[in-house]
């Protein structure tokens, strides 16, 4: 579905700007430019503390994902962002052994990770926005749905959750209204997670200021907050008695920072760190995760 040396390098590249325009409110709203293709690279480091469940060792996983987002405009004036997982590299260590996965060379991948990650690369969906840039819906979920003649209903729900989780992760920490350097705000949203269901993500965020990063004026935002599972609800708001094998404990915490490119109206770098207190079938299992996502390029779509 939440991201070192990179942090040090980032701090060295960021120099404060003293321009008077810095104090004016700016809109930090994600924008997809039709006719452009965005390439993102994400590094995710996860430690599952399986010793808490009685295992002899913990499990560590590193994933490197390349994602392309191709943006177009429909005749009706809507903007469609086609998201595709272009490539995935994985490495897992567990019980003294290492396992590797490469979506571009699946024959060399370990069977353990091939089963888990083998169907990820090449999958995708499309995010649809209206004329004002407001999110409308996710579509083209078929590549993530299992089943042939009769698609699996659970996988349809999971695919929609993954699309929503991806979109929400891009917007995490961004304010809903224009802000000035020094402004603070609270973001409180319900986010669907596969397996875990509805999770409340509450963040305290601050606009630290405008910096010159890689030759561009960028807004720097920092945030910290909590995550916890909430009861699922139906379309009328009534709570459902959904029993889930995996839930987020109330003391799960997240923090991070993002750089928002003011010219291109997109995030150039996002770093999220989370200390999650999972409960697996009622038993506590801590999980530590860091996700670093970079905008590698933004270029006109080939053939347009």
PDB file of C-alpha atoms in Angstrom, residues 68-263:
ATOM      1  CA  UNK A  68       5.916   5.566 -13.767  1.00  0.00           C
ATOM      2  CA  UNK A  69       2.921   7.918 -13.823  1.00  0.00           C
ATOM      3  CA  UNK A  70       1.696   8.905 -17.288  1.00  0.00           C
ATOM      4  CA  UNK A  71      -0.720  11.835 -17.265  1.00  0.00           C
ATOM      5  CA  UNK A  72      -3.336  12.682 -19.895  1.00  0.00           C
ATOM      6  CA  UNK A  73      -6.439  14.850 -20.312  1.00  0.00           C
ATOM      7  CA  UNK A  74      -9.784  13.344 -21.291  1.00  0.00           C
ATOM      8  CA  UNK A  75     -12.223  14.975 -23.749  1.00  0.00           C
ATOM      9  CA  UNK A  76     -14.442  15.728 -20.733  1.00  0.00           C
ATOM     10  CA  UNK A  77     -11.659  17.798 -19.160  1.00  0.00           C
ATOM     11  CA  UNK A  78     -10.650  15.302 -16.500  1.00  0.00           C
ATOM     12  CA  UNK A  79      -7.033  14.462 -15.718  1.00  0.00           C
ATOM     13  CA  UNK A  80      -6.000  10.813 -15.604  1.00  0.00           C
ATOM     14  CA  UNK A  81      -2.753   9.664 -13.980  1.00  0.00           C
ATOM     15  CA  UNK A  82      -1.880   6.128 -15.060  1.00  0.00           C
ATOM     16  CA  UNK A  83       0.283   4.545 -12.365  1.00  0.00           C
ATOM     17  CA  UNK A  84       2.465   1.561 -13.307  1.00  0.00           C
ATOM     18  CA  UNK A  85       4.925  -0.391 -11.163  1.00  0.00           C
ATOM     19  CA  UNK A  86       7.679  -0.624 -13.758  1.00  0.00           C
ATOM     20  CA  UNK A  87      10.282  -2.597 -11.802  1.00  0.00           C
ATOM     21  CA  UNK A  88      10.858  -4.069  -8.359  1.00  0.00           C
ATOM     22  CA  UNK A  89      14.003  -5.254  -6.596  1.00  0.00           C
ATOM     23  CA  UNK A  90      13.771  -7.040  -3.258  1.00  0.00           C
ATOM     24  CA  UNK A  91      16.103  -8.508  -0.674  1.00  0.00           C
ATOM     25  CA  UNK A  92      15.063 -10.340   2.481  1.00  0.00           C
ATOM     26  CA  UNK A  93      17.119 -11.751   5.352  1.00  0.00           C
ATOM     27  CA  UNK A  94      15.616 -14.277   7.760  1.00  0.00           C
ATOM     28  CA  UNK A  95      17.046 -17.034   9.961  1.00  0.00           C
ATOM     29  CA  UNK A  96      20.561 -16.450   8.703  1.00  0.00           C
ATOM     30  CA  UNK A  97      19.654 -16.680   5.008  1.00  0.00           C
ATOM     31  CA  UNK A  98      19.271 -14.057   2.295  1.00  0.00           C
ATOM     32  CA  UNK A  99      16.736 -14.088  -0.515  1.00  0.00           C
ATOM     33  CA  UNK A 100      16.702 -11.831  -3.590  1.00  0.00           C
ATOM     34  CA  UNK A 101      14.111 -10.787  -6.161  1.00  0.00           C
ATOM     35  CA  UNK A 102      14.441  -8.926  -9.461  1.00  0.00           C
ATOM     36  CA  UNK A 103      11.313  -8.380 -11.550  1.00  0.00           C
ATOM     37  CA  UNK A 104      13.475  -7.869 -14.647  1.00  0.00           C
ATOM     38  CA  UNK A 105      15.134 -11.241 -14.147  1.00  0.00           C
ATOM     39  CA  UNK A 106      12.567 -13.413 -12.358  1.00  0.00           C
ATOM     40  CA  UNK A 107      14.461 -16.613 -13.165  1.00  0.00           C
ATOM     41  CA  UNK A 108      17.228 -15.572 -10.787  1.00  0.00           C
ATOM     42  CA  UNK A 109      14.822 -14.747  -7.955  1.00  0.00           C
ATOM     43  CA  UNK A 110      14.351 -16.916  -4.898  1.00  0.00           C
ATOM     44  CA  UNK A 111      11.127 -18.954  -4.863  1.00  0.00           C
ATOM     45  CA  UNK A 112      10.189 -17.411  -1.502  1.00  0.00           C
ATOM     46  CA  UNK A 113      10.136 -13.854  -2.843  1.00  0.00           C
ATOM     47  CA  UNK A 114       8.924 -14.877  -6.288  1.00  0.00           C
ATOM     48  CA  UNK A 115       5.725 -16.092  -4.666  1.00  0.00           C
ATOM     49  CA  UNK A 116       5.310 -12.870  -2.662  1.00  0.00           C
ATOM     50  CA  UNK A 117       6.520 -10.230  -5.124  1.00  0.00           C
ATOM     51  CA  UNK A 118       6.390 -11.983  -8.489  1.00  0.00           C
ATOM     52  CA  UNK A 119       3.016 -10.578  -9.449  1.00  0.00           C
ATOM     53  CA  UNK A 120       3.745  -6.977  -8.477  1.00  0.00           C
ATOM     54  CA  UNK A 121       5.750  -5.523 -11.378  1.00  0.00           C
ATOM     55  CA  UNK A 122       3.646  -4.622 -14.378  1.00  0.00           C
ATOM     56  CA  UNK A 123       0.585  -3.945 -12.219  1.00  0.00           C
ATOM     57  CA  UNK A 124      -1.108  -0.591 -11.986  1.00  0.00           C
ATOM     58  CA  UNK A 125      -4.224   1.571 -11.908  1.00  0.00           C
ATOM     59  CA  UNK A 126      -5.413   5.014 -12.988  1.00  0.00           C
ATOM     60  CA  UNK A 127      -6.229   7.944 -10.706  1.00  0.00           C
ATOM     61  CA  UNK A 128      -8.934  10.271 -12.045  1.00  0.00           C
ATOM     62  CA  UNK A 129      -9.211  13.989 -11.134  1.00  0.00           C
ATOM     63  CA  UNK A 130     -11.882  16.527 -12.087  1.00  0.00           C
ATOM     64  CA  UNK A 131     -11.410  19.893 -13.811  1.00  0.00           C
ATOM     65  CA  UNK A 132     -10.462  21.518 -10.482  1.00  0.00           C
ATOM     66  CA  UNK A 133      -7.843  18.906  -9.685  1.00  0.00           C
ATOM     67  CA  UNK A 134      -9.950  17.132  -7.061  1.00  0.00           C
ATOM     68  CA  UNK A 135      -9.690  13.341  -6.882  1.00  0.00           C
ATOM     69  CA  UNK A 136     -12.717  11.541  -8.327  1.00  0.00           C
ATOM     70  CA  UNK A 137     -12.008   7.814  -8.435  1.00  0.00           C
ATOM     71  CA  UNK A 138      -9.542   5.043  -9.241  1.00  0.00           C
ATOM     72  CA  UNK A 139     -10.099   2.862 -12.297  1.00  0.00           C
ATOM     73  CA  UNK A 140      -8.303   0.318 -14.508  1.00  0.00           C
ATOM     74  CA  UNK A 141      -7.767  -1.971 -11.515  1.00  0.00           C
ATOM     75  CA  UNK A 142      -7.962  -5.154 -13.593  1.00  0.00           C
ATOM     76  CA  UNK A 143      -4.241  -5.943 -13.531  1.00  0.00           C
ATOM     77  CA  UNK A 144      -4.375  -6.247  -9.733  1.00  0.00           C
ATOM     78  CA  UNK A 145      -7.525  -8.372  -9.637  1.00  0.00           C
ATOM     79  CA  UNK A 146      -7.342 -12.152  -9.478  1.00  0.00           C
ATOM     80  CA  UNK A 147      -9.774 -14.525 -11.168  1.00  0.00           C
ATOM     81  CA  UNK A 148     -10.664 -14.913 -14.820  1.00  0.00           C
ATOM     82  CA  UNK A 149     -14.311 -15.109 -15.846  1.00  0.00           C
ATOM     83  CA  UNK A 150     -15.448 -14.306 -12.306  1.00  0.00           C
ATOM     84  CA  UNK A 151     -13.018 -11.835 -10.656  1.00  0.00           C
ATOM     85  CA  UNK A 152     -12.297 -12.398  -6.974  1.00  0.00           C
ATOM     86  CA  UNK A 153     -14.329  -9.816  -5.029  1.00  0.00           C
ATOM     87  CA  UNK A 154     -11.779  -9.627  -2.203  1.00  0.00           C
ATOM     88  CA  UNK A 155      -8.991  -8.854  -4.654  1.00  0.00           C
ATOM     89  CA  UNK A 156     -11.118  -6.072  -6.198  1.00  0.00           C
ATOM     90  CA  UNK A 157     -11.481  -4.490  -2.759  1.00  0.00           C
ATOM     91  CA  UNK A 158      -7.764  -4.901  -2.070  1.00  0.00           C
ATOM     92  CA  UNK A 159      -6.839  -3.341  -5.422  1.00  0.00           C
ATOM     93  CA  UNK A 160      -8.977  -0.312  -4.643  1.00  0.00           C
ATOM     94  CA  UNK A 161      -7.383  -0.051  -1.197  1.00  0.00           C
ATOM     95  CA  UNK A 162      -3.903  -0.149  -2.709  1.00  0.00           C
ATOM     96  CA  UNK A 163      -4.786   2.606  -5.183  1.00  0.00           C
ATOM     97  CA  UNK A 164      -6.213   4.737  -2.369  1.00  0.00           C
ATOM     98  CA  UNK A 165      -3.210   4.050  -0.135  1.00  0.00           C
ATOM     99  CA  UNK A 166      -0.818   5.113  -2.906  1.00  0.00           C
ATOM    100  CA  UNK A 167      -2.704   8.367  -3.515  1.00  0.00           C
ATOM    101  CA  UNK A 168      -2.928   9.170   0.189  1.00  0.00           C
ATOM    102  CA  UNK A 169       0.780   8.475   0.681  1.00  0.00           C
ATOM    103  CA  UNK A 170       1.591  11.057  -2.029  1.00  0.00           C
ATOM    104  CA  UNK A 171      -0.495  13.670  -0.236  1.00  0.00           C
ATOM    105  CA  UNK A 172       0.592  12.831   3.321  1.00  0.00           C
ATOM    106  CA  UNK A 173       1.403  15.945   5.332  1.00  0.00           C
ATOM    107  CA  UNK A 174       0.271  18.423   2.651  1.00  0.00           C
ATOM    108  CA  UNK A 175      -2.079  21.229   3.820  1.00  0.00           C
ATOM    109  CA  UNK A 176      -5.595  21.653   2.456  1.00  0.00           C
ATOM    110  CA  UNK A 177      -5.294  25.471   2.195  1.00  0.00           C
ATOM    111  CA  UNK A 178      -2.494  27.904   1.241  1.00  0.00           C
ATOM    112  CA  UNK A 179       0.096  28.311   4.003  1.00  0.00           C
ATOM    113  CA  UNK A 180       3.035  30.556   4.881  1.00  0.00           C
ATOM    114  CA  UNK A 181       6.419  29.580   6.356  1.00  0.00           C
ATOM    115  CA  UNK A 182       6.016  28.813  10.036  1.00  0.00           C
ATOM    116  CA  UNK A 183       2.353  27.776   9.734  1.00  0.00           C
ATOM    117  CA  UNK A 184       1.218  24.598  11.486  1.00  0.00           C
ATOM    118  CA  UNK A 185      -1.781  22.363  10.839  1.00  0.00           C
ATOM    119  CA  UNK A 186      -3.321  19.046  11.821  1.00  0.00           C
ATOM    120  CA  UNK A 187      -4.159  16.351   9.295  1.00  0.00           C
ATOM    121  CA  UNK A 188      -6.618  13.716  10.518  1.00  0.00           C
ATOM    122  CA  UNK A 189      -7.703  11.137   7.944  1.00  0.00           C
ATOM    123  CA  UNK A 190      -8.984   7.576   7.699  1.00  0.00           C
ATOM    124  CA  UNK A 191      -6.861   5.491   5.322  1.00  0.00           C
ATOM    125  CA  UNK A 192      -7.701   1.949   4.156  1.00  0.00           C
ATOM    126  CA  UNK A 193      -4.880  -0.587   4.530  1.00  0.00           C
ATOM    127  CA  UNK A 194      -5.019  -4.076   2.983  1.00  0.00           C
ATOM    128  CA  UNK A 195      -5.513  -6.674   5.753  1.00  0.00           C
ATOM    129  CA  UNK A 196      -5.530  -4.062   8.532  1.00  0.00           C
ATOM    130  CA  UNK A 197      -8.606  -2.218   7.255  1.00  0.00           C
ATOM    131  CA  UNK A 198      -9.371   1.374   8.293  1.00  0.00           C
ATOM    132  CA  UNK A 199      -6.490   3.184   9.998  1.00  0.00           C
ATOM    133  CA  UNK A 200      -6.684   6.683  11.472  1.00  0.00           C
ATOM    134  CA  UNK A 201      -3.588   8.705  10.535  1.00  0.00           C
ATOM    135  CA  UNK A 202      -3.329  11.905  12.590  1.00  0.00           C
ATOM    136  CA  UNK A 203      -0.396  14.224  11.846  1.00  0.00           C
ATOM    137  CA  UNK A 204       0.908  17.487  13.283  1.00  0.00           C
ATOM    138  CA  UNK A 205       2.618  19.253  10.369  1.00  0.00           C
ATOM    139  CA  UNK A 206       4.656  22.447   9.937  1.00  0.00           C
ATOM    140  CA  UNK A 207       5.764  24.483   6.929  1.00  0.00           C
ATOM    141  CA  UNK A 208       9.426  24.960   7.798  1.00  0.00           C
ATOM    142  CA  UNK A 209      10.077  27.330   4.892  1.00  0.00           C
ATOM    143  CA  UNK A 210      11.131  27.637   1.261  1.00  0.00           C
ATOM    144  CA  UNK A 211      14.578  26.335   0.322  1.00  0.00           C
ATOM    145  CA  UNK A 212      16.698  26.095  -2.806  1.00  0.00           C
ATOM    146  CA  UNK A 213      17.047  22.381  -3.471  1.00  0.00           C
ATOM    147  CA  UNK A 214      18.720  21.144  -6.647  1.00  0.00           C
ATOM    148  CA  UNK A 215      18.254  24.568  -8.218  1.00  0.00           C
ATOM    149  CA  UNK A 216      14.516  24.785  -7.546  1.00  0.00           C
ATOM    150  CA  UNK A 217      12.388  26.631  -4.996  1.00  0.00           C
ATOM    151  CA  UNK A 218      10.862  24.006  -2.777  1.00  0.00           C
ATOM    152  CA  UNK A 219       8.650  24.055   0.283  1.00  0.00           C
ATOM    153  CA  UNK A 220       9.918  21.977   3.189  1.00  0.00           C
ATOM    154  CA  UNK A 221       7.322  20.331   5.423  1.00  0.00           C
ATOM    155  CA  UNK A 222       7.916  18.260   8.545  1.00  0.00           C
ATOM    156  CA  UNK A 223       5.337  16.163  10.397  1.00  0.00           C
ATOM    157  CA  UNK A 224       4.865  13.628  13.164  1.00  0.00           C
ATOM    158  CA  UNK A 225       1.848  11.777  14.406  1.00  0.00           C
ATOM    159  CA  UNK A 226       0.091   8.534  15.211  1.00  0.00           C
ATOM    160  CA  UNK A 227      -1.687   5.667  13.470  1.00  0.00           C
ATOM    161  CA  UNK A 228      -4.303   3.348  14.934  1.00  0.00           C
ATOM    162  CA  UNK A 229      -6.943   0.955  13.658  1.00  0.00           C
ATOM    163  CA  UNK A 230     -10.559   2.092  13.607  1.00  0.00           C
ATOM    164  CA  UNK A 231     -13.752   0.091  13.103  1.00  0.00           C
ATOM    165  CA  UNK A 232     -14.815  -0.335   9.483  1.00  0.00           C
ATOM    166  CA  UNK A 233     -18.009   1.478   8.486  1.00  0.00           C
ATOM    167  CA  UNK A 234     -20.586   0.983   5.751  1.00  0.00           C
ATOM    168  CA  UNK A 235     -21.773   3.674   3.330  1.00  0.00           C
ATOM    169  CA  UNK A 236     -24.203   5.045   5.944  1.00  0.00           C
ATOM    170  CA  UNK A 237     -21.510   5.432   8.602  1.00  0.00           C
ATOM    171  CA  UNK A 238     -22.645   2.471  10.682  1.00  0.00           C
ATOM    172  CA  UNK A 239     -19.792   0.577  12.339  1.00  0.00           C
ATOM    173  CA  UNK A 240     -19.255  -2.976  11.114  1.00  0.00           C
ATOM    174  CA  UNK A 241     -18.231  -5.952  13.237  1.00  0.00           C
ATOM    175  CA  UNK A 242     -15.299  -6.778  10.980  1.00  0.00           C
ATOM    176  CA  UNK A 243     -12.743  -9.074  12.582  1.00  0.00           C
ATOM    177  CA  UNK A 244      -9.232  -8.579  11.235  1.00  0.00           C
ATOM    178  CA  UNK A 245      -6.196 -10.726  11.919  1.00  0.00           C
ATOM    179  CA  UNK A 246      -3.920  -7.674  11.665  1.00  0.00           C
ATOM    180  CA  UNK A 247      -4.523  -4.326  13.426  1.00  0.00           C
ATOM    181  CA  UNK A 248      -2.536  -1.195  14.299  1.00  0.00           C
ATOM    182  CA  UNK A 249      -1.981  -0.589  18.015  1.00  0.00           C
ATOM    183  CA  UNK A 250      -2.828   2.835  19.477  1.00  0.00           C
ATOM    184  CA  UNK A 251       0.849   3.632  20.126  1.00  0.00           C
ATOM    185  CA  UNK A 252       1.972   3.363  16.491  1.00  0.00           C
ATOM    186  CA  UNK A 253       3.908   6.477  15.467  1.00  0.00           C
ATOM    187  CA  UNK A 254       5.029   8.081  12.201  1.00  0.00           C
ATOM    188  CA  UNK A 255       7.231  11.045  11.330  1.00  0.00           C
ATOM    189  CA  UNK A 256       8.827  12.438   8.217  1.00  0.00           C
ATOM    190  CA  UNK A 257       9.433  15.353   5.898  1.00  0.00           C
ATOM    191  CA  UNK A 258       8.686  16.248   2.306  1.00  0.00           C
ATOM    192  CA  UNK A 259      10.003  18.721  -0.253  1.00  0.00           C
ATOM    193  CA  UNK A 260       7.334  20.179  -2.539  1.00  0.00           C
ATOM    194  CA  UNK A 261       8.571  21.639  -5.841  1.00  0.00           C
ATOM    195  CA  UNK A 262       6.757  24.973  -6.152  1.00  0.00           C
ATOM    196  CA  UNK A 263       7.296  25.248  -9.911  1.00  0.00           C
TER     197      UNK A 263
END
